[in-house]
Coordinates of C-alpha atoms in Angstrom, one line a residue:
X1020 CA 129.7 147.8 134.1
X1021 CA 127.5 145.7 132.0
X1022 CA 124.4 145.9 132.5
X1023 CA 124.4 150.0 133.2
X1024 CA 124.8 152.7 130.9
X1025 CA 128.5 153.4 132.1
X1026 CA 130.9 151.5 129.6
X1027 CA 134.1 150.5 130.4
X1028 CA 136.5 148.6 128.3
X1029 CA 136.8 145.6 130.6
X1030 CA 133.2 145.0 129.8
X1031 CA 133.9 146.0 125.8
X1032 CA 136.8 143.3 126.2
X1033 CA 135.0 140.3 128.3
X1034 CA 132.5 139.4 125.6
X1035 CA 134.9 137.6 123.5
X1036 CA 136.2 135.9 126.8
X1037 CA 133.0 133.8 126.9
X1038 CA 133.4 130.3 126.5
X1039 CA 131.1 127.4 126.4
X1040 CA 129.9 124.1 125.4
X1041 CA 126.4 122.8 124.4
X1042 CA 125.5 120.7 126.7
X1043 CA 123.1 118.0 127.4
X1044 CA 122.1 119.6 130.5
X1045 CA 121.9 123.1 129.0
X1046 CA 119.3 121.2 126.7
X1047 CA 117.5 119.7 129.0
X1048 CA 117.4 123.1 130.6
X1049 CA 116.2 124.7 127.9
X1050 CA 113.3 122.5 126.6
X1051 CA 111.6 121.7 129.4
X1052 CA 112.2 125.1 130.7
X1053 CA 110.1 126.3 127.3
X1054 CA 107.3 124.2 127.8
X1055 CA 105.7 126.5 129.1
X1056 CA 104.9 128.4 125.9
X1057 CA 102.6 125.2 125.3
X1058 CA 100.5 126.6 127.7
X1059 CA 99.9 129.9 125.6
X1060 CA 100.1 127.7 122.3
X1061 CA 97.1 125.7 123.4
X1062 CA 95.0 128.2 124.6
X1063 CA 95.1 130.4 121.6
X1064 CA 94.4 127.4 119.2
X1065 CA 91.7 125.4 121.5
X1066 CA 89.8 129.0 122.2
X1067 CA 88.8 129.6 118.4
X1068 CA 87.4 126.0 117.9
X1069 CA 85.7 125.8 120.6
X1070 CA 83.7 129.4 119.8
X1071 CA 83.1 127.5 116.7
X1072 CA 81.6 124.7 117.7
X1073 CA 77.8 123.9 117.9
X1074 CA 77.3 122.1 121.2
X1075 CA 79.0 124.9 122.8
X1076 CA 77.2 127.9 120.8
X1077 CA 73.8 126.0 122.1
X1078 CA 74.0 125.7 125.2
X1079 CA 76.3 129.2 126.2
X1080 CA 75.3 131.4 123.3
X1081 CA 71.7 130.5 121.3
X1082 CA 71.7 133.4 119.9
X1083 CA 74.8 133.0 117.7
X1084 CA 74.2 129.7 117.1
X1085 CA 70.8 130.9 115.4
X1086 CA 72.7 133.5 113.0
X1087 CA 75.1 130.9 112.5
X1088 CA 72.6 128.9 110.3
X1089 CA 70.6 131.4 108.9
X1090 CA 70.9 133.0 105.8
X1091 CA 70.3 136.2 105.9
X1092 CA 72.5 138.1 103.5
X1093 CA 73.5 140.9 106.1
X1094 CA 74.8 138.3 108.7
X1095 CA 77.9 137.2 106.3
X1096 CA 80.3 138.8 108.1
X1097 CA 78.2 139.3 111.4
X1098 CA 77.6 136.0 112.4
X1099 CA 79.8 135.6 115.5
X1100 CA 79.6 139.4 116.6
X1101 CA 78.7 138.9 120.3
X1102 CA 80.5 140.8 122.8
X1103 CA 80.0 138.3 125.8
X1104 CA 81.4 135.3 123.1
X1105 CA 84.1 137.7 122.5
X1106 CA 84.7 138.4 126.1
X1107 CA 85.4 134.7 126.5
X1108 CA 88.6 134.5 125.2
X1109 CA 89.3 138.1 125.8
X1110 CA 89.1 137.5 129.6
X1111 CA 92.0 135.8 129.2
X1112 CA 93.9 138.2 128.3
X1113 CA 92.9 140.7 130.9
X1114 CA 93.9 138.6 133.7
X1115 CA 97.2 138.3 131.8
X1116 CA 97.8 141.8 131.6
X1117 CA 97.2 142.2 135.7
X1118 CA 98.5 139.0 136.8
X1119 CA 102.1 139.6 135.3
X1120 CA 103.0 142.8 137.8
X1121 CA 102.6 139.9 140.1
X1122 CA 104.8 137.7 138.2
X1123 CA 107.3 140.7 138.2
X1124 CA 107.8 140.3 141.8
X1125 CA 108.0 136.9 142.4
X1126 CA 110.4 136.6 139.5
X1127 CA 112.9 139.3 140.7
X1128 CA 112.6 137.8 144.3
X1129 CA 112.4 134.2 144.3
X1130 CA 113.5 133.4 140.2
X1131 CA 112.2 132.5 137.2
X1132 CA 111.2 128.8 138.2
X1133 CA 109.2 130.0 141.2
X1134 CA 106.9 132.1 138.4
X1135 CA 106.6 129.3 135.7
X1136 CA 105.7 126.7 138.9
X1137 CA 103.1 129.4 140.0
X1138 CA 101.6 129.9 136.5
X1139 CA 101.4 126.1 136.0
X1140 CA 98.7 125.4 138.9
X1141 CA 96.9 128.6 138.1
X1142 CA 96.7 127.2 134.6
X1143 CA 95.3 124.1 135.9
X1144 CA 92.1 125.0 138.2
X1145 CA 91.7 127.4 135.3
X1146 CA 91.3 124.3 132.9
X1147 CA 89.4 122.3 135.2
X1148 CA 87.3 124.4 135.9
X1149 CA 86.1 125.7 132.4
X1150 CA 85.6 121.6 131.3
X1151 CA 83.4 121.5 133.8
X1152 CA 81.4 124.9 133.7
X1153 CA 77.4 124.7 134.3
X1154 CA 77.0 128.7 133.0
X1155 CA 78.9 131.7 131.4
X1156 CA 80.1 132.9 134.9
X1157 CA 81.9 129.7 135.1
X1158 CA 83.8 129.8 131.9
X1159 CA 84.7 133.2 132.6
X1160 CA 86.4 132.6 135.9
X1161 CA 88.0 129.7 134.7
X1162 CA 89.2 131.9 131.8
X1163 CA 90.5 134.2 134.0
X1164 CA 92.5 132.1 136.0
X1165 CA 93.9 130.5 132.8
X1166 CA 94.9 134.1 132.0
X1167 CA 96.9 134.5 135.7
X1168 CA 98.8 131.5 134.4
X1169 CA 99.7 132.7 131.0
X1170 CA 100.8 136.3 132.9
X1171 CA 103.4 134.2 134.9
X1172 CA 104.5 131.9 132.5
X1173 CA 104.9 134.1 129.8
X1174 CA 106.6 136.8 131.9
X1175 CA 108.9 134.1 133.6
X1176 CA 109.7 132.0 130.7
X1177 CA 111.0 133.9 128.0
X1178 CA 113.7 135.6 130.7
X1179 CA 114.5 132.2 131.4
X1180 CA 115.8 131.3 127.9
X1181 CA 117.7 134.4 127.2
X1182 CA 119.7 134.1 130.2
X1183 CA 120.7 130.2 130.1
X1184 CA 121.7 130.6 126.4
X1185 CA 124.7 131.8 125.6
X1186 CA 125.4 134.7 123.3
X1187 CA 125.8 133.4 119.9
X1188 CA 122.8 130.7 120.0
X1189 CA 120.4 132.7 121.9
X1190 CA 117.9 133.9 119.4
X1191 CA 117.8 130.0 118.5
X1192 CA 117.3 129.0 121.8
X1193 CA 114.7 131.9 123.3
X1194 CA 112.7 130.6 120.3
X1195 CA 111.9 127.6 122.0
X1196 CA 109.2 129.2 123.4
X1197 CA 107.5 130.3 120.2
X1198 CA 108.0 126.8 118.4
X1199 CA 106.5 125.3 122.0
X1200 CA 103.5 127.9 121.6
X1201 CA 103.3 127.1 118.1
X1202 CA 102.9 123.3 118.8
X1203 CA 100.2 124.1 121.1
X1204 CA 98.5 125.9 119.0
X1205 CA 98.6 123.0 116.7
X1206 CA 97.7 120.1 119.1
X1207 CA 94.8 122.5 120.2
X1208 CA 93.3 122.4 116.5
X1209 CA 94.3 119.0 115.7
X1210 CA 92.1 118.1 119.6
X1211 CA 89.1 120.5 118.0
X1212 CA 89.3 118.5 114.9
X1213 CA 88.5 115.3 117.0
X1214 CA 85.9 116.5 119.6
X1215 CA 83.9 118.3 117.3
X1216 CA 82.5 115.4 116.6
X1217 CA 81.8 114.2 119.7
X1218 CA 78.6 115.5 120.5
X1219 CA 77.6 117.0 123.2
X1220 CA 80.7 117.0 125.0
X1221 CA 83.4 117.7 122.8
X1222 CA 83.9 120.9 123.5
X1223 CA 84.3 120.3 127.6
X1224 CA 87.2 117.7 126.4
X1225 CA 89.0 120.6 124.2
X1226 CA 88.9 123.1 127.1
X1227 CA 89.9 120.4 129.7
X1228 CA 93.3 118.6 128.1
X1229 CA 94.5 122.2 128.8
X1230 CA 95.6 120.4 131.8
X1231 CA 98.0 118.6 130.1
X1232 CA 100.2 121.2 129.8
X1233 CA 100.3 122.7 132.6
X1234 CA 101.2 119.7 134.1
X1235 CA 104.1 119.2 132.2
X1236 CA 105.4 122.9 132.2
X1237 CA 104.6 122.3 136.7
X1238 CA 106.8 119.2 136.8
X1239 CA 109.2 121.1 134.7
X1240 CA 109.4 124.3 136.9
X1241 CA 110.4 121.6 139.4
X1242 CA 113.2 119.7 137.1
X1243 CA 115.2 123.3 135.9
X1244 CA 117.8 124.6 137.5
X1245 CA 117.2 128.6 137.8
X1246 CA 119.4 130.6 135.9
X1247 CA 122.8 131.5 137.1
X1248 CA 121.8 135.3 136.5
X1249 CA 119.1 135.4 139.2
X1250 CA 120.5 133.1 141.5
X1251 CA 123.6 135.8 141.1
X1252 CA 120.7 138.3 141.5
X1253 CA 119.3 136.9 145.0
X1254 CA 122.8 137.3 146.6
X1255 CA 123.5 133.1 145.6
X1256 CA 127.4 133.5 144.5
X1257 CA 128.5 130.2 144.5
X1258 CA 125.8 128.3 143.2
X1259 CA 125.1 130.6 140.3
X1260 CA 128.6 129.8 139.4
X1261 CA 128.3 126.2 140.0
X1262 CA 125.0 126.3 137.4
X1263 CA 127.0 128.6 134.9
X1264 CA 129.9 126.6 134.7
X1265 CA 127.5 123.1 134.2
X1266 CA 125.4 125.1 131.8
X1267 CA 128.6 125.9 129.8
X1268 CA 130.2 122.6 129.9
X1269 CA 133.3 124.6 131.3
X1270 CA 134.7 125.9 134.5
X1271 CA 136.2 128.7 132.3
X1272 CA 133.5 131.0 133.2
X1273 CA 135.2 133.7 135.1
X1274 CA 134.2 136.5 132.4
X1275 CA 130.8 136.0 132.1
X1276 CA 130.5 135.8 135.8
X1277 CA 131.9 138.6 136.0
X1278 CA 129.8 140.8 133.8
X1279 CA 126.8 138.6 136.1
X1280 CA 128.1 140.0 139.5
X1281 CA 129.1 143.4 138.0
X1282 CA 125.3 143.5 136.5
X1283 CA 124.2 142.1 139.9
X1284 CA 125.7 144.8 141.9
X1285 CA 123.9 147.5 139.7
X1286 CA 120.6 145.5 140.3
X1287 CA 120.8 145.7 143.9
X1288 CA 121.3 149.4 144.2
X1289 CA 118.0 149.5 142.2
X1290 CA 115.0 150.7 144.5
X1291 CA 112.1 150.7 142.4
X1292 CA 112.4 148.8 138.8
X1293 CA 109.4 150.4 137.4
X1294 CA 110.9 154.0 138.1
X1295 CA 114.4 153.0 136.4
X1296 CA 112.7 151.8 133.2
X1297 CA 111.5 155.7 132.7
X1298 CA 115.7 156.4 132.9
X1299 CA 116.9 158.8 130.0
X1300 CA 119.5 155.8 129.1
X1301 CA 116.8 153.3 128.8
X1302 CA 114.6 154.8 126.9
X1303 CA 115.3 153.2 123.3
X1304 CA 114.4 150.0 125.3
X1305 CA 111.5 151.2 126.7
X1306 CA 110.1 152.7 123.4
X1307 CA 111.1 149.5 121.5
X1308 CA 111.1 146.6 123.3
X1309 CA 108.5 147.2 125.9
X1310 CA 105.9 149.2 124.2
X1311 CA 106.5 149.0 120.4
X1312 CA 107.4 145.5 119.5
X1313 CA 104.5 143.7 122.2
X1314 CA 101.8 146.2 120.5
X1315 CA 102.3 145.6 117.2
X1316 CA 102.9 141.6 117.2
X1317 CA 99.4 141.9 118.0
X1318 CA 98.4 144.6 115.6
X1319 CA 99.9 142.8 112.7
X1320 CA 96.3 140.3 112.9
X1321 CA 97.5 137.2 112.7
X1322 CA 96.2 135.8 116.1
X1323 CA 92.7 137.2 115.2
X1324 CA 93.7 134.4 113.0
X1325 CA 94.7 131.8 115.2
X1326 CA 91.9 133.1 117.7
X1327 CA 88.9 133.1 115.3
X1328 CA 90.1 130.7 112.3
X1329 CA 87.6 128.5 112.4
X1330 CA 85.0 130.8 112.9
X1331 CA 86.7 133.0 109.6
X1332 CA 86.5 129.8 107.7
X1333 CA 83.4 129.3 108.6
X1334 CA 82.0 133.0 107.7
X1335 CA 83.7 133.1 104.5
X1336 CA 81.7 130.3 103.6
X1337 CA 83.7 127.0 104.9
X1338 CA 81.8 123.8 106.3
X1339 CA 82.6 123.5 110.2
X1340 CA 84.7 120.4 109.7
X1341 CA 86.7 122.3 106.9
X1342 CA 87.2 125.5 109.1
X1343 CA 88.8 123.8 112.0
X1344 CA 90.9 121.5 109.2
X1345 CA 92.1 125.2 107.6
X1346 CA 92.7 126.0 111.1
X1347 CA 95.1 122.9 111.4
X1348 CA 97.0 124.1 108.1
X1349 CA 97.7 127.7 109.6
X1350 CA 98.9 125.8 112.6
X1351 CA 101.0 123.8 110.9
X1352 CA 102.8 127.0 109.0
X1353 CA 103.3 127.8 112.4
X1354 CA 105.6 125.1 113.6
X1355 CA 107.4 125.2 109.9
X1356 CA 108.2 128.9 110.2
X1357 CA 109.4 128.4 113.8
X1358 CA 111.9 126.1 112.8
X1359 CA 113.1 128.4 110.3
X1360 CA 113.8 131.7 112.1
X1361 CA 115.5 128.8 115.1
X1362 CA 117.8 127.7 112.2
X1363 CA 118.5 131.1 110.7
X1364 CA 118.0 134.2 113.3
X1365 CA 121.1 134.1 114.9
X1366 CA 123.0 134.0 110.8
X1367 CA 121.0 136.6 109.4
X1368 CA 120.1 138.4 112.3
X1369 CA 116.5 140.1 113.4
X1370 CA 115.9 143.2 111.4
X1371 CA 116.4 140.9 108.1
X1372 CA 113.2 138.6 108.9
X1373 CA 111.3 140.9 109.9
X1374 CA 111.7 143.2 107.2
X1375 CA 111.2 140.5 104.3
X1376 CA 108.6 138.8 106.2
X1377 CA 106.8 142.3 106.6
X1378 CA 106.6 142.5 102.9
X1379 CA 105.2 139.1 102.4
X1380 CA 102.5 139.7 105.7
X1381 CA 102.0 142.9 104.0
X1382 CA 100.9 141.1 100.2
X1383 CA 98.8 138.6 102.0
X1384 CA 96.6 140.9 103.3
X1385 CA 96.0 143.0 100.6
X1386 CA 95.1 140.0 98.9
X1387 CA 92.9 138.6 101.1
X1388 CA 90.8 142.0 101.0
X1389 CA 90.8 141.7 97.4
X1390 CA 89.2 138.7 97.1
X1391 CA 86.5 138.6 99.9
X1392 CA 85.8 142.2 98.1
X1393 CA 85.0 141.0 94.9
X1394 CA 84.0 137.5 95.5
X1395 CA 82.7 137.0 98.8
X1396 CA 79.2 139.0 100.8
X1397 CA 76.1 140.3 99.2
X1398 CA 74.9 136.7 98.7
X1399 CA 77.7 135.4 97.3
X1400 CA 79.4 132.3 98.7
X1401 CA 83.3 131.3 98.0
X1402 CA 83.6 129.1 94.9
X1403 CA 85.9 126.3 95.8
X1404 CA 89.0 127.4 93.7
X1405 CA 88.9 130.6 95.5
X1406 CA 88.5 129.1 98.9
X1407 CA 91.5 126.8 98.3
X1408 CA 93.1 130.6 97.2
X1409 CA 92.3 131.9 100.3
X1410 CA 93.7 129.1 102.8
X1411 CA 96.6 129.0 100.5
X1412 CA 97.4 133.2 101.2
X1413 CA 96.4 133.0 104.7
X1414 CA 98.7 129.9 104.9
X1415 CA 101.7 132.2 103.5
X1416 CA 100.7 135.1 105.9
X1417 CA 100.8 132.6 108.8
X1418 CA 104.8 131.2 107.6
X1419 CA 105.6 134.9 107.3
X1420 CA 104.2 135.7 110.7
X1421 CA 105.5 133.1 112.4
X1422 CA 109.3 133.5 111.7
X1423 CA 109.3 136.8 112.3
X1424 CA 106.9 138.8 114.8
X1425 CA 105.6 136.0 116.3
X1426 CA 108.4 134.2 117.7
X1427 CA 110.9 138.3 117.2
X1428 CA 108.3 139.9 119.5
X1429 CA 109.2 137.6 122.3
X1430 CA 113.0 137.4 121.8
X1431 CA 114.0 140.8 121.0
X1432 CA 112.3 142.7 124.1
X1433 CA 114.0 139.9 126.2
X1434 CA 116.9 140.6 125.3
X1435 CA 117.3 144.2 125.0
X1436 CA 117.3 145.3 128.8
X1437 CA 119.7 145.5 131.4
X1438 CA 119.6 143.2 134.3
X1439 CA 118.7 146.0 137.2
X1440 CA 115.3 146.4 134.9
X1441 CA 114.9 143.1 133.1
X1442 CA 112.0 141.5 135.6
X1443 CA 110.7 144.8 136.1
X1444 CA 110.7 145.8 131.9
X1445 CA 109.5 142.1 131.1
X1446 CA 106.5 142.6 132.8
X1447 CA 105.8 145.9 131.1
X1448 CA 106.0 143.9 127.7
X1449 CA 103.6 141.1 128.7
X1450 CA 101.2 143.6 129.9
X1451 CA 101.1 145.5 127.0
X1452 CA 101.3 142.5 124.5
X1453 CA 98.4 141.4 126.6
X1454 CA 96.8 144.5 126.5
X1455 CA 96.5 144.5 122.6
X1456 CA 95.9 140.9 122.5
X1457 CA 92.5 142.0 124.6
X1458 CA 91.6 144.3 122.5
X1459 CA 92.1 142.2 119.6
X1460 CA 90.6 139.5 120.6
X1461 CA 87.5 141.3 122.4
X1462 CA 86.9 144.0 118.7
X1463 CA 87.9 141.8 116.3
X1464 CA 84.8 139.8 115.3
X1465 CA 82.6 143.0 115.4
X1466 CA 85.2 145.0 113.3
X1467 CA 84.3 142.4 110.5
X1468 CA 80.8 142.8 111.0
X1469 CA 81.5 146.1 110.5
X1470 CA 84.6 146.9 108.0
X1471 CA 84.0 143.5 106.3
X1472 CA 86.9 143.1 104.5
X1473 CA 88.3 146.6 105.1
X1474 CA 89.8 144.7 108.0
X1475 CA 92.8 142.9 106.5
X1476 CA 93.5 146.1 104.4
X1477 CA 93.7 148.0 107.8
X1478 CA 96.1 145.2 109.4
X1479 CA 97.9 145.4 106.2
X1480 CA 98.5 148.6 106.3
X1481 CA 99.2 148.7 110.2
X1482 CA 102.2 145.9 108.9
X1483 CA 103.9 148.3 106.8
X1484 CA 104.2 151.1 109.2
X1485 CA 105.6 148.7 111.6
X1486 CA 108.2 147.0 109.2
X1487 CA 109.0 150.7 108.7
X1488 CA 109.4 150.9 112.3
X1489 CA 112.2 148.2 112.7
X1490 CA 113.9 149.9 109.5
X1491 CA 114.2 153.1 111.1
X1492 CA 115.0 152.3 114.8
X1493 CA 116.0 148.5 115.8
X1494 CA 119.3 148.0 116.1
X1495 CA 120.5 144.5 115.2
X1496 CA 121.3 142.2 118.8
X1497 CA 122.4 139.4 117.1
X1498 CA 125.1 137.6 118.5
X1499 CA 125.5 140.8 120.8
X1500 CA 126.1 139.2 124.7
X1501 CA 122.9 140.2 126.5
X1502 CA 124.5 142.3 129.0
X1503 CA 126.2 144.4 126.5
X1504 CA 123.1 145.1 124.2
X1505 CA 122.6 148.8 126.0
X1506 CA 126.0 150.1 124.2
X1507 CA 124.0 149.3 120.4
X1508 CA 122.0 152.6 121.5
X1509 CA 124.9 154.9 122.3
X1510 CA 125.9 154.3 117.9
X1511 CA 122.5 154.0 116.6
X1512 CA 122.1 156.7 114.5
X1513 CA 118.8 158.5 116.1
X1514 CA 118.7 156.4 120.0
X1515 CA 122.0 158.4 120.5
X1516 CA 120.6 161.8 120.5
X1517 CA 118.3 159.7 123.6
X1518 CA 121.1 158.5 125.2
X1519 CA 123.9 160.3 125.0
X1520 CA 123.6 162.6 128.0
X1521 CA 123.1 159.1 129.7
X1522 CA 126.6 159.3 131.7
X1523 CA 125.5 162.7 133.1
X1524 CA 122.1 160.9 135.2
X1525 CA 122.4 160.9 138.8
X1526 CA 123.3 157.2 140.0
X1527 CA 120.4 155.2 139.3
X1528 CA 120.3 154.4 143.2
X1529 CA 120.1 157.5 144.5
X1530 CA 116.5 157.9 142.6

């Protein structure tokens, strides 16, 4: 069966039965069907700026706009330490977390489209609404419904990719979404850049072209074909094998189809999701890919980077138009390092980039603590040689970041799970990802206030326990046909001790 813990050498034998053809359809698929990472992108780049900005600081937050401009020595690192400011782009992220049980749902039940068309309008009255807020209460709400829009799309969308792409191209592929978040996060600082200096309004412009997006990933959720593996999944035989054989450019599908009914079948006999994820045999996947990987692509710092760079530009002594222009650079390593992992996951595989990219995350940090130790606070203001340093190593943190746990921690959880759990476990990874990005978001700013530069030694030392982590227990999925990846646990070297009673479980539907 494939996508249980019982193996059988049909299954074993099938995988190199696949056949298919890239397609312009499949691409067509594909892209617009990752568009909706844009909505993610753009939020976390337009959030930062906008916290940045004066015209918004004024009339939400006078308070931090006052310790903005002074110059009091103590409020070098404390300038932006506000827990309602904070709570802004935090809120978010809350709504996120909640919003994707939801999305679990509605995905299992009606398919991945219905949850990327759902997140799209909720995205939208979000946007609207925060353009045109009169008071903090506003914002927040409107943050909040931005955050029920990211819980669909980023619970819906990611699923989406892994299971139109065939096995050998899928890490390229599911990394659509992270390039289309990257972009996002990139058009967002490159639309700060410009409004900034539109005074007083600027800011209501940034927060409302977040429409943009959402209508483009709604009008796309309309467009895509849903994926022959839920269609399967919702008792649709014959037109999951109609979209499976035009998404493969072949009617020589039979295999595949067969793993997708077989993996259907055990689906069905699934009563609750949520219990089967606790299973003995899916336990590696639960530890890694639902828990592990989502918590510490947060915890490696860099989106307390793309959340606050302006507003660390600016502390560490950058003008406002030169913070959100850094900000634009880091974006930009972004979309570079993106393209990279696309071209190269599926040759070198997963545990390679994030491995060397640990090391290189890891060297970037300790550098940047170095410096801010002995050259920025206490009065002292960056020299210009050492700001350009500083952009320059955050720049190369960024491009290390972003081909490996940025667009890895998205792929490899959806990926690793069986079919009968997949909706169920992809909602347990968004909520947890969210979770952290909360926390990261909401603590960040006053953890600088109060560790200073001690922060970036602490993410740098979080990075090397995680790339320590991967080392130990990720198994490399590379190439590996999704609904196969469960038997890479029953040879790992320490998931088998987990798993290997596995067989012995009572029938997953009699639980």
């Amino acid at each position: 069966m494939a996508g249980g813990g019982f193996v059988d050498a049909g299954s074993l034998k099938r995988a190199h039965l696949y056949e298919y053809k890239i397609t312009w359809y499949f691409i067509f698929s594909c892209i617009v069907g990752a568009l909706g990472g844009s909505l993610f992108g753009y939020d976390l780049g337009v959030s930062g700026g906008v916290t940045s900005m004066d015209d918004f600081l004024k009339e939400f937050f006078p308070q931090v706009y006052e310790r903005k401009h002074s110059h009091l020595q103590e409020t070098n690192y404390c300038k932006y330490d506000d827990q309602i400011l904070t709570l802004f782009t935090s809120s978010l992220y809350f709504a996120a977390l909640i919003a994707t049980f939801g999305a679990s749902s509605l995905t299992k039940n009606k398919g991945r489209r219905a949850s990327i068309i759902v997140g799209s309008v909720s995205f939208f009255v979000g946007a609207v609404l925060n353009a045109f807020a009169k008071n903090i209460a506003m914002l927040i709400i409107g943050r909040i419904l931005l955050g029920i829009g990211i819980g669909f799309g980023n619970q819906a969308v990611p699923l989406y990719l892994s299971e139109m792409a065939p096995a050998k191209v899928r890490g390229a592929v599911n990394q659509l979404f992270q390039l289309t978040t990257c972009l996002g996060i990139l058009v967002a600082n490159l639309v700060n850049y410009g409004t900034e200096k539109l005074h007083p309004w600027g800011w209501r412009l940034s927060l409302g072209l977040a429409t943009v997006p959402a209508i483009v990933m709604f009008l796309g959720g309309l467009l895509c074909p849903e994926t022959p593996n839920s269609l399967v999944e919702q008792g649709k035989l014959e037109e999951g094998r109609r979209v499976l054989e035009r998404v493969r450019g072949t009617p020589n599908v039979d295999a595949e189809f067969e793993d997708l009914v077989n993996a259907s079948k055990e689906a069905q006999a699934i009563k609750n999701p949520f219990q089967n994820l606790l299973l003995r045999k899916n336990r590696p996947q639960l530890i890694i890919g639902a828990v592990a990987i989502p918590a510490f692509q947060q915890l490696t710092g860099n989106n307390s980077i793309l959340f606050y760079a302006p507003v660390i530009f600016q502390t560490v002594g950058f003008g406002s138009g030169a913070a959100l222009y850094s900000s634009v650079i880091t974006s930009v390593a972004l979309v570079i390092a993106t393209l990279i992992s696309m071209f190269y996951v599926d040759k070198f595989g997963r545990r390679v980039f994030f491995l060397e990219s640990g090391a290189q995350m890891f060297c970037c940090m300790v550098a940047t603590a170095i410096v801010l130790a002995l050259c920025f606070g206490k009065g002292k203001e960056l020299s210009f040689g050492v700001g350009i340093f500083l952009v320059i190593v955050i720049f190369l943190f960024v491009l290390a970041y972003g081909r490996s746990w940025g667009p890895l921690g998205w792929l490899v959880p959806s990926e690793l799970f069986p079919l009968e759990i997949r909706s169920a476990a992809q909602s347990v990874v968004v909520c947890v990802n969210m979770a952290f990005t909360a926390i990261v978001a909401q603590f960040f700013l006053v953890s600088l206030c109060h560790l200073k530069y001690g922060i970036f030694l602490l993410f740098g030392g979080l990075v090397f326990l995680m790339s320590c982590f991967v080392f130990f227990f990720l198994p490399e999925t590379k190439q590996v046909p999704i609904e196969e990846i469960h038997l890479l646990f029953e040879k790992h070297w320490f998931w088998k001790k987990i798993v290997g009673d596995a067989n012995q479980e009572n029938s997953v539907g009699h639980l």
